Every structure is written in structure tokens, then in C-alpha cells.
Amino acid sequence: MSKEVRIVANWKMNKTVDESVEFIQKLPITTCLVFIAPPFPALYSCAQNKPAMASIGAQNIHSEANGAFTGEVSAHMVKEAGGDFAIIGHSERRRIFKESNSFINQKVKQALLNDLIPILCIGETASEREDGKTLEVLKKQLLESLAEIPPENISEITLAYEPVWAIGTGQAATAQMTQETLFNLRKIVQNTWGEECAEEIFILYGGSITPENIEEFLQEPDIDGVLIGGASLDHNSFSKIIQISGNIVK
Ligand code: PGA
């Protein structure tokens, strides 16, 4: 099965509405799929002004459909504003905002109910890796975050493996180490939801990706794309990244 490479830009709490729109309008044309998650205030304007190869989405959604949740945004609101996807369970949300796997599971369900692609992030900390617990931690995050999701929905999910120690540190995992981890994640998907789901699910890597190291990652068979923070904020770097990615056939 051939897959288009997916490149996700997570802008975190950076860029105003004007800056966001200007950035996406000046992106070079590419054949990879570009997913951009601006801050909430810029989502609608970006969706209105996006180039054809781009999808716009949210960095987070709430676990409930509506109600008294001051400061939160629902999956339906994101969809109505022109969003196509939602990043769920980013390690910053897990760590700073104390999001649990069961809370994240509710968000995945909300995304699916509202026809948003859930981009589910999982990843081990440095100490978990040092203790040899990487796979155990990832398996728990994966299975609990996707609890009760039927096989027919699994292929709609994009999974992002983001080792916490590699995010924003300039210390990316090696492509080879990532390939091994993603191969194991695909095995878990296969054992839980079946062979077809394991083939169809998109699995990305995230953590200190740059124009210099991206090609090496995308050449690995199980890495279907990348999720980028820092390097997605700089127009030059991100343009290079999507051009390189557009030349890679999976
Ligand atoms: P980084 O961030 O590319 O700056 O390491 C990745 C992320 O936060 O998902």
C-alpha cells in the first residue's frame, strides 16, 4: 500500500492570525500532505486561506461535546471553523496539564465523532527509557488512549511517537532506533486490531526534526511522516522540509 508522507506542524503558542495566514500562503507546492496546527484564534483564518495540499487543525480539543468548561474548545467547534484534525495527548498537555490516558481517550472519541483526524501523541521520558521501560510505557499509552476504538476507526487515526527527551532539545532519536520502535508499535496495533489496521494506520515520529535530518527518518519503512515543533515556525526551514518530503515515495 502506498502512502502519502504526512508532515504535521505544531506551532504551539506561537504566531498571530496575520503571521499564520502569511506563513501558509507563502508555502511552496508539494505532493506530501501538510497538516498545520496554529493557535486557536488563527484556525478559522488559516482554514479560509490554506493552499490545496494543506489541512488545518487544532493543537488540542476538549473531551466533552459542550458545557461549562471555561477556556476549552470542542471538536465540533474546530470542525465548524474549518479544522480537519486535532493533535491529542501531546507530551506538553500530558506533563503540564496533567492529561491522563483515559481523558485523552475521550478526546480521541470526540474527534472521531466530529470527523476530525485524531493525531495521537505518545512517548517515553528519558528516565523511562533509561530504565528499559520504553515499549511498556508506549503500549500502555497506546492501548489506554485508544480503548474501545473499533478497527474501522483505527485507520483514521494518525499516531505520533514523540520521545519526550527529543522534543525541543535538538537531540533527535536516531532514525534506526525510531524505525525499531515504530515497527513494534505497528505490531501492537496488529495484535490488537488486526493486520489491515496495522498497515493502514499512519505512524509519525516527532522530536527535533530539521531540514537536515528529515530525509533519513522518512527513508525508514515504518515512518510515515513527522510531527514538527521548532523547525515548523521558521518559513525557510519548513519550506525545505515539505519540499524534501514531497520527493519521497513511501
Ligand atoms: P520539536 O517539537 O520539533 O521542537 O522537537 C516537536 C513537538 O513538540 O511535537
Short mmCIF file of C-alpha atoms and ligand atoms in Angstrom, two decimals:
data_model
loop_
_atom_site.label_atom_id
_atom_site.label_comp_id
_atom_site.label_asym_id
_atom_site.label_seq_id
_atom_site.Cartn_x
_atom_site.Cartn_y
_atom_site.Cartn_z
CA MET A 1 0.00 0.00 0.00
CA SER A 2 1.48 3.38 -0.92
CA LYS A 3 1.01 6.26 1.49
CA GLU A 4 1.48 10.00 1.09
CA VAL A 5 4.01 11.35 3.58
CA ARG A 6 2.34 13.36 6.37
CA ILE A 7 4.08 16.40 7.78
CA VAL A 8 2.48 17.96 10.86
CA ALA A 9 3.43 21.44 12.08
CA ASN A 10 2.62 22.13 15.72
CA TRP A 11 3.04 25.85 16.28
CA LYS A 12 2.23 25.65 20.00
CA MET A 13 1.66 29.15 21.48
CA ASN A 14 3.34 31.00 18.61
CA LYS A 15 2.15 33.21 15.72
CA THR A 16 -0.68 35.72 15.49
CA VAL A 17 -3.54 35.45 12.99
CA ASP A 18 -1.72 37.64 10.44
CA GLU A 19 1.57 35.81 10.85
CA SER A 20 -0.13 32.42 10.50
CA VAL A 21 -2.02 33.31 7.32
CA GLU A 22 1.01 34.91 5.70
CA PHE A 23 3.10 31.82 6.53
CA ILE A 24 0.73 29.29 4.96
CA GLN A 25 0.03 31.41 1.88
CA LYS A 26 3.74 31.50 1.06
CA LEU A 27 4.37 27.76 1.35
CA PRO A 28 5.82 26.07 -1.74
CA ILE A 29 3.68 23.50 -3.55
CA THR A 30 4.47 19.92 -2.56
CA THR A 31 2.97 16.47 -3.00
CA CYS A 32 3.19 15.47 0.67
CA LEU A 33 0.25 16.15 2.99
CA VAL A 34 0.87 19.16 5.18
CA PHE A 35 -1.03 19.47 8.46
CA ILE A 36 -0.77 22.80 10.24
CA ALA A 37 -1.92 23.39 13.80
CA PRO A 38 -1.91 27.14 14.53
CA PRO A 39 -3.12 28.56 17.86
CA PHE A 40 -6.95 28.56 18.11
CA PRO A 41 -7.52 32.25 17.18
CA ALA A 42 -5.85 31.68 13.78
CA LEU A 43 -7.56 28.39 12.92
CA TYR A 44 -10.54 29.83 11.01
CA SER A 45 -8.48 32.35 9.00
CA CYS A 46 -5.91 29.69 8.13
CA ALA A 47 -8.65 27.29 7.00
CA GLN A 48 -10.06 30.03 4.76
CA ASN A 49 -6.68 30.79 3.20
CA LYS A 50 -4.93 27.44 3.04
CA PRO A 51 -3.17 26.07 -0.04
CA ALA A 52 -4.63 22.89 -1.54
CA MET A 53 -2.07 20.47 -0.06
CA ALA A 54 -2.60 21.74 3.48
CA SER A 55 -5.01 20.77 6.23
CA ILE A 56 -5.59 22.99 9.22
CA GLY A 57 -6.32 21.65 12.68
CA ALA A 58 -6.20 22.15 16.42
CA GLN A 59 -3.41 21.52 18.92
CA ASN A 60 -5.96 20.23 21.42
CA ILE A 61 -9.69 19.67 21.91
CA HIS A 62 -11.81 19.02 24.97
CA SER A 63 -13.14 15.62 25.95
CA GLU A 64 -16.79 16.69 26.12
CA ALA A 65 -19.13 17.88 23.37
CA ASN A 66 -20.12 21.13 25.15
CA GLY A 67 -20.88 22.57 28.57
CA ALA A 68 -19.42 24.55 31.45
CA PHE A 69 -15.72 24.11 30.68
CA THR A 70 -14.29 27.61 30.79
CA GLY A 71 -11.49 28.16 28.33
CA GLU A 72 -11.98 24.90 26.41
CA VAL A 73 -12.78 24.27 22.73
CA SER A 74 -14.86 21.34 21.44
CA ALA A 75 -14.17 19.07 18.46
CA HIS A 76 -17.38 20.32 16.81
CA MET A 77 -16.20 23.95 17.09
CA VAL A 78 -12.88 23.03 15.48
CA LYS A 79 -14.66 21.20 12.66
CA GLU A 80 -17.06 24.09 12.08
CA ALA A 81 -14.15 26.56 11.95
CA GLY A 82 -12.65 24.54 9.09
CA GLY A 83 -10.42 22.16 11.04
CA ASP A 84 -9.62 18.71 9.66
CA PHE A 85 -7.65 17.22 12.54
CA ALA A 86 -6.74 17.58 16.19
CA ILE A 87 -3.45 16.83 17.94
CA ILE A 88 -4.34 14.89 21.08
CA GLY A 89 -2.20 13.96 24.08
CA HIS A 90 0.91 15.96 23.20
CA SER A 91 3.51 15.44 25.92
CA GLU A 92 3.22 19.10 26.94
CA ARG A 93 -0.51 18.52 27.59
CA ARG A 94 0.24 15.31 29.47
CA ARG A 95 3.00 16.87 31.57
CA ILE A 96 1.93 20.49 32.14
CA PHE A 97 -1.84 19.99 32.14
CA LYS A 98 -1.78 16.52 33.71
CA GLU A 99 -3.81 14.82 30.99
CA SER A 100 -4.35 11.11 31.62
CA ASN A 101 -4.75 8.32 29.08
CA SER A 102 -8.46 7.97 29.88
CA PHE A 103 -9.04 11.71 29.38
CA ILE A 104 -7.12 11.50 26.11
CA ASN A 105 -9.25 8.51 25.10
CA GLN A 106 -12.39 10.66 25.48
CA LYS A 107 -10.81 13.31 23.26
CA VAL A 108 -9.99 10.74 20.57
CA LYS A 109 -13.64 9.65 20.63
CA GLN A 110 -14.81 13.28 20.34
CA ALA A 111 -12.51 13.83 17.37
CA LEU A 112 -13.82 10.73 15.58
CA LEU A 113 -17.45 11.66 16.32
CA ASN A 114 -16.84 15.03 14.69
CA ASP A 115 -14.92 13.77 11.69
CA LEU A 116 -11.57 15.18 12.77
CA ILE A 117 -8.43 13.07 12.25
CA PRO A 118 -7.01 12.42 15.71
CA ILE A 119 -3.22 12.79 15.79
CA LEU A 120 -2.49 10.89 18.96
CA CYS A 121 0.90 11.54 20.59
CA ILE A 122 2.67 9.04 22.78
CA GLY A 123 6.23 8.95 24.07
CA GLU A 124 8.51 7.89 26.90
CA THR A 125 10.55 10.17 29.17
CA ALA A 126 14.34 9.97 29.45
CA SER A 127 14.17 8.10 32.75
CA GLU A 128 11.63 5.61 31.41
CA ARG A 129 13.99 4.90 28.52
CA GLU A 130 16.99 4.56 30.85
CA ASP A 131 15.01 2.06 32.93
CA GLY A 132 14.33 -0.02 29.81
CA LYS A 133 10.59 0.67 30.01
CA THR A 134 10.09 2.37 26.63
CA LEU A 135 7.93 -0.25 24.98
CA GLU A 136 5.91 -0.95 28.11
CA VAL A 137 5.14 2.77 28.52
CA LEU A 138 4.23 3.21 24.85
CA LYS A 139 1.99 0.16 24.85
CA LYS A 140 0.08 1.41 27.89
CA GLN A 141 -0.34 4.90 26.41
CA LEU A 142 -1.43 3.47 23.07
CA LEU A 143 -3.91 0.89 24.34
CA GLU A 144 -5.44 3.12 27.01
CA SER A 145 -5.68 6.16 24.72
CA LEU A 146 -7.36 4.04 22.04
CA ALA A 147 -9.54 1.94 24.36
CA GLU A 148 -12.89 0.93 22.82
CA ILE A 149 -11.97 2.31 19.40
CA PRO A 150 -13.18 -0.25 16.85
CA PRO A 151 -10.95 -1.46 13.98
CA GLU A 152 -12.97 0.52 11.41
CA ASN A 153 -11.82 3.74 13.10
CA ILE A 154 -8.19 2.80 13.63
CA SER A 155 -7.13 3.56 10.07
CA GLU A 156 -8.48 7.12 10.53
CA ILE A 157 -6.04 7.67 13.36
CA THR A 158 -2.56 9.08 12.99
CA LEU A 159 -0.18 8.06 15.71
CA ALA A 160 2.82 10.23 16.58
CA TYR A 161 5.69 8.69 18.50
CA GLU A 162 7.39 11.56 20.28
CA PRO A 163 10.03 10.64 22.85
CA VAL A 164 9.75 13.37 25.49
CA TRP A 165 13.54 13.71 25.70
CA ALA A 166 13.72 14.54 21.98
CA ILE A 167 11.11 17.32 21.96
CA GLY A 168 12.59 20.80 21.66
CA THR A 169 16.01 19.57 22.79
CA GLY A 170 17.85 19.41 19.48
CA GLN A 171 18.54 15.79 20.39
CA ALA A 172 16.51 13.72 17.94
CA ALA A 173 16.26 9.96 18.27
CA THR A 174 18.18 8.10 15.58
CA ALA A 175 16.22 7.07 12.52
CA GLN A 176 17.17 3.46 13.12
CA MET A 177 16.05 3.48 16.75
CA THR A 178 12.78 5.12 15.68
CA GLN A 179 12.20 2.56 12.95
CA GLU A 180 12.56 -0.22 15.51
CA THR A 181 10.10 1.45 17.88
CA LEU A 182 7.55 2.14 15.16
CA PHE A 183 7.82 -1.43 13.92
CA ASN A 184 6.97 -2.57 17.45
CA LEU A 185 4.07 -0.11 17.69
CA ARG A 186 2.68 -1.44 14.42
CA LYS A 187 2.94 -4.97 15.88
CA ILE A 188 0.87 -3.87 18.88
CA VAL A 189 -1.74 -2.41 16.51
CA GLN A 190 -1.72 -5.67 14.53
CA ASN A 191 -2.16 -7.83 17.63
CA THR A 192 -4.97 -5.63 18.94
CA TRP A 193 -6.92 -4.55 15.85
CA GLY A 194 -5.62 -6.78 13.04
CA GLU A 195 -3.26 -6.76 10.10
CA GLU A 196 -5.19 -4.32 7.91
CA CYS A 197 -5.29 -1.67 10.65
CA ALA A 198 -1.55 -2.09 11.24
CA GLU A 199 -0.88 -1.45 7.57
CA GLU A 200 -3.28 1.47 7.22
CA ILE A 201 -2.57 3.43 10.40
CA PHE A 202 -0.17 6.33 9.87
CA ILE A 203 2.68 6.41 12.35
CA LEU A 204 4.83 9.52 12.61
CA TYR A 205 7.96 10.46 14.51
CA GLY A 206 8.35 13.78 16.34
CA GLY A 207 11.26 15.39 18.20
CA SER A 208 13.94 17.79 16.92
CA ILE A 209 13.27 17.18 13.23
CA THR A 210 15.11 19.61 10.93
CA PRO A 211 15.63 20.00 7.17
CA GLU A 212 18.98 18.25 7.73
CA ASN A 213 17.72 15.06 9.37
CA ILE A 214 14.23 14.58 7.92
CA GLU A 215 15.22 12.54 4.87
CA GLU A 216 16.96 9.94 6.96
CA PHE A 217 13.79 9.40 9.01
CA LEU A 218 11.42 9.25 6.05
CA GLN A 219 13.55 6.62 4.37
CA GLU A 220 12.71 4.12 7.08
CA PRO A 221 9.83 1.83 6.06
CA ASP A 222 7.63 2.28 9.14
CA ILE A 223 7.97 6.07 9.47
CA ASP A 224 5.01 7.55 7.55
CA GLY A 225 5.77 11.17 8.37
CA VAL A 226 6.88 13.56 11.08
CA LEU A 227 5.47 16.00 13.63
CA ILE A 228 7.50 19.18 13.94
CA GLY A 229 7.58 21.93 16.53
CA GLY A 230 10.54 24.33 16.40
CA ALA A 231 11.54 23.89 12.75
CA SER A 232 7.93 24.43 11.62
CA LEU A 233 7.97 28.02 12.90
CA ASP A 234 10.67 29.15 10.52
CA HIS A 235 9.43 29.65 6.97
CA ASN A 236 12.69 28.66 5.31
CA SER A 237 13.15 25.50 7.35
CA PHE A 238 9.56 24.38 6.98
CA SER A 239 9.51 25.07 3.24
CA LYS A 240 12.63 22.94 2.85
CA ILE A 241 11.11 20.18 4.94
CA ILE A 242 7.94 19.92 2.87
CA GLN A 243 9.90 20.06 -0.38
CA ILE A 244 12.22 17.24 0.70
CA SER A 245 9.21 15.23 1.91
CA GLY A 246 7.37 15.72 -1.37
CA ASN A 247 10.19 13.92 -3.16
CA ILE A 248 9.97 10.81 -1.01
CA VAL A 249 7.79 7.95 -2.18
CA LYS A 250 6.70 5.54 0.54
P1 PGA B 1 10.32 19.92 18.21
O1 PGA B 1 8.85 19.65 18.81
O2 PGA B 1 10.24 19.62 16.74
O3 PGA B 1 10.58 21.35 18.50
O4 PGA B 1 11.24 18.99 18.92
C1 PGA B 1 8.13 18.54 18.47
C2 PGA B 1 6.80 18.55 19.17
O5 PGA B 1 6.61 19.24 20.15
O6 PGA B 1 5.90 17.83 18.77
#
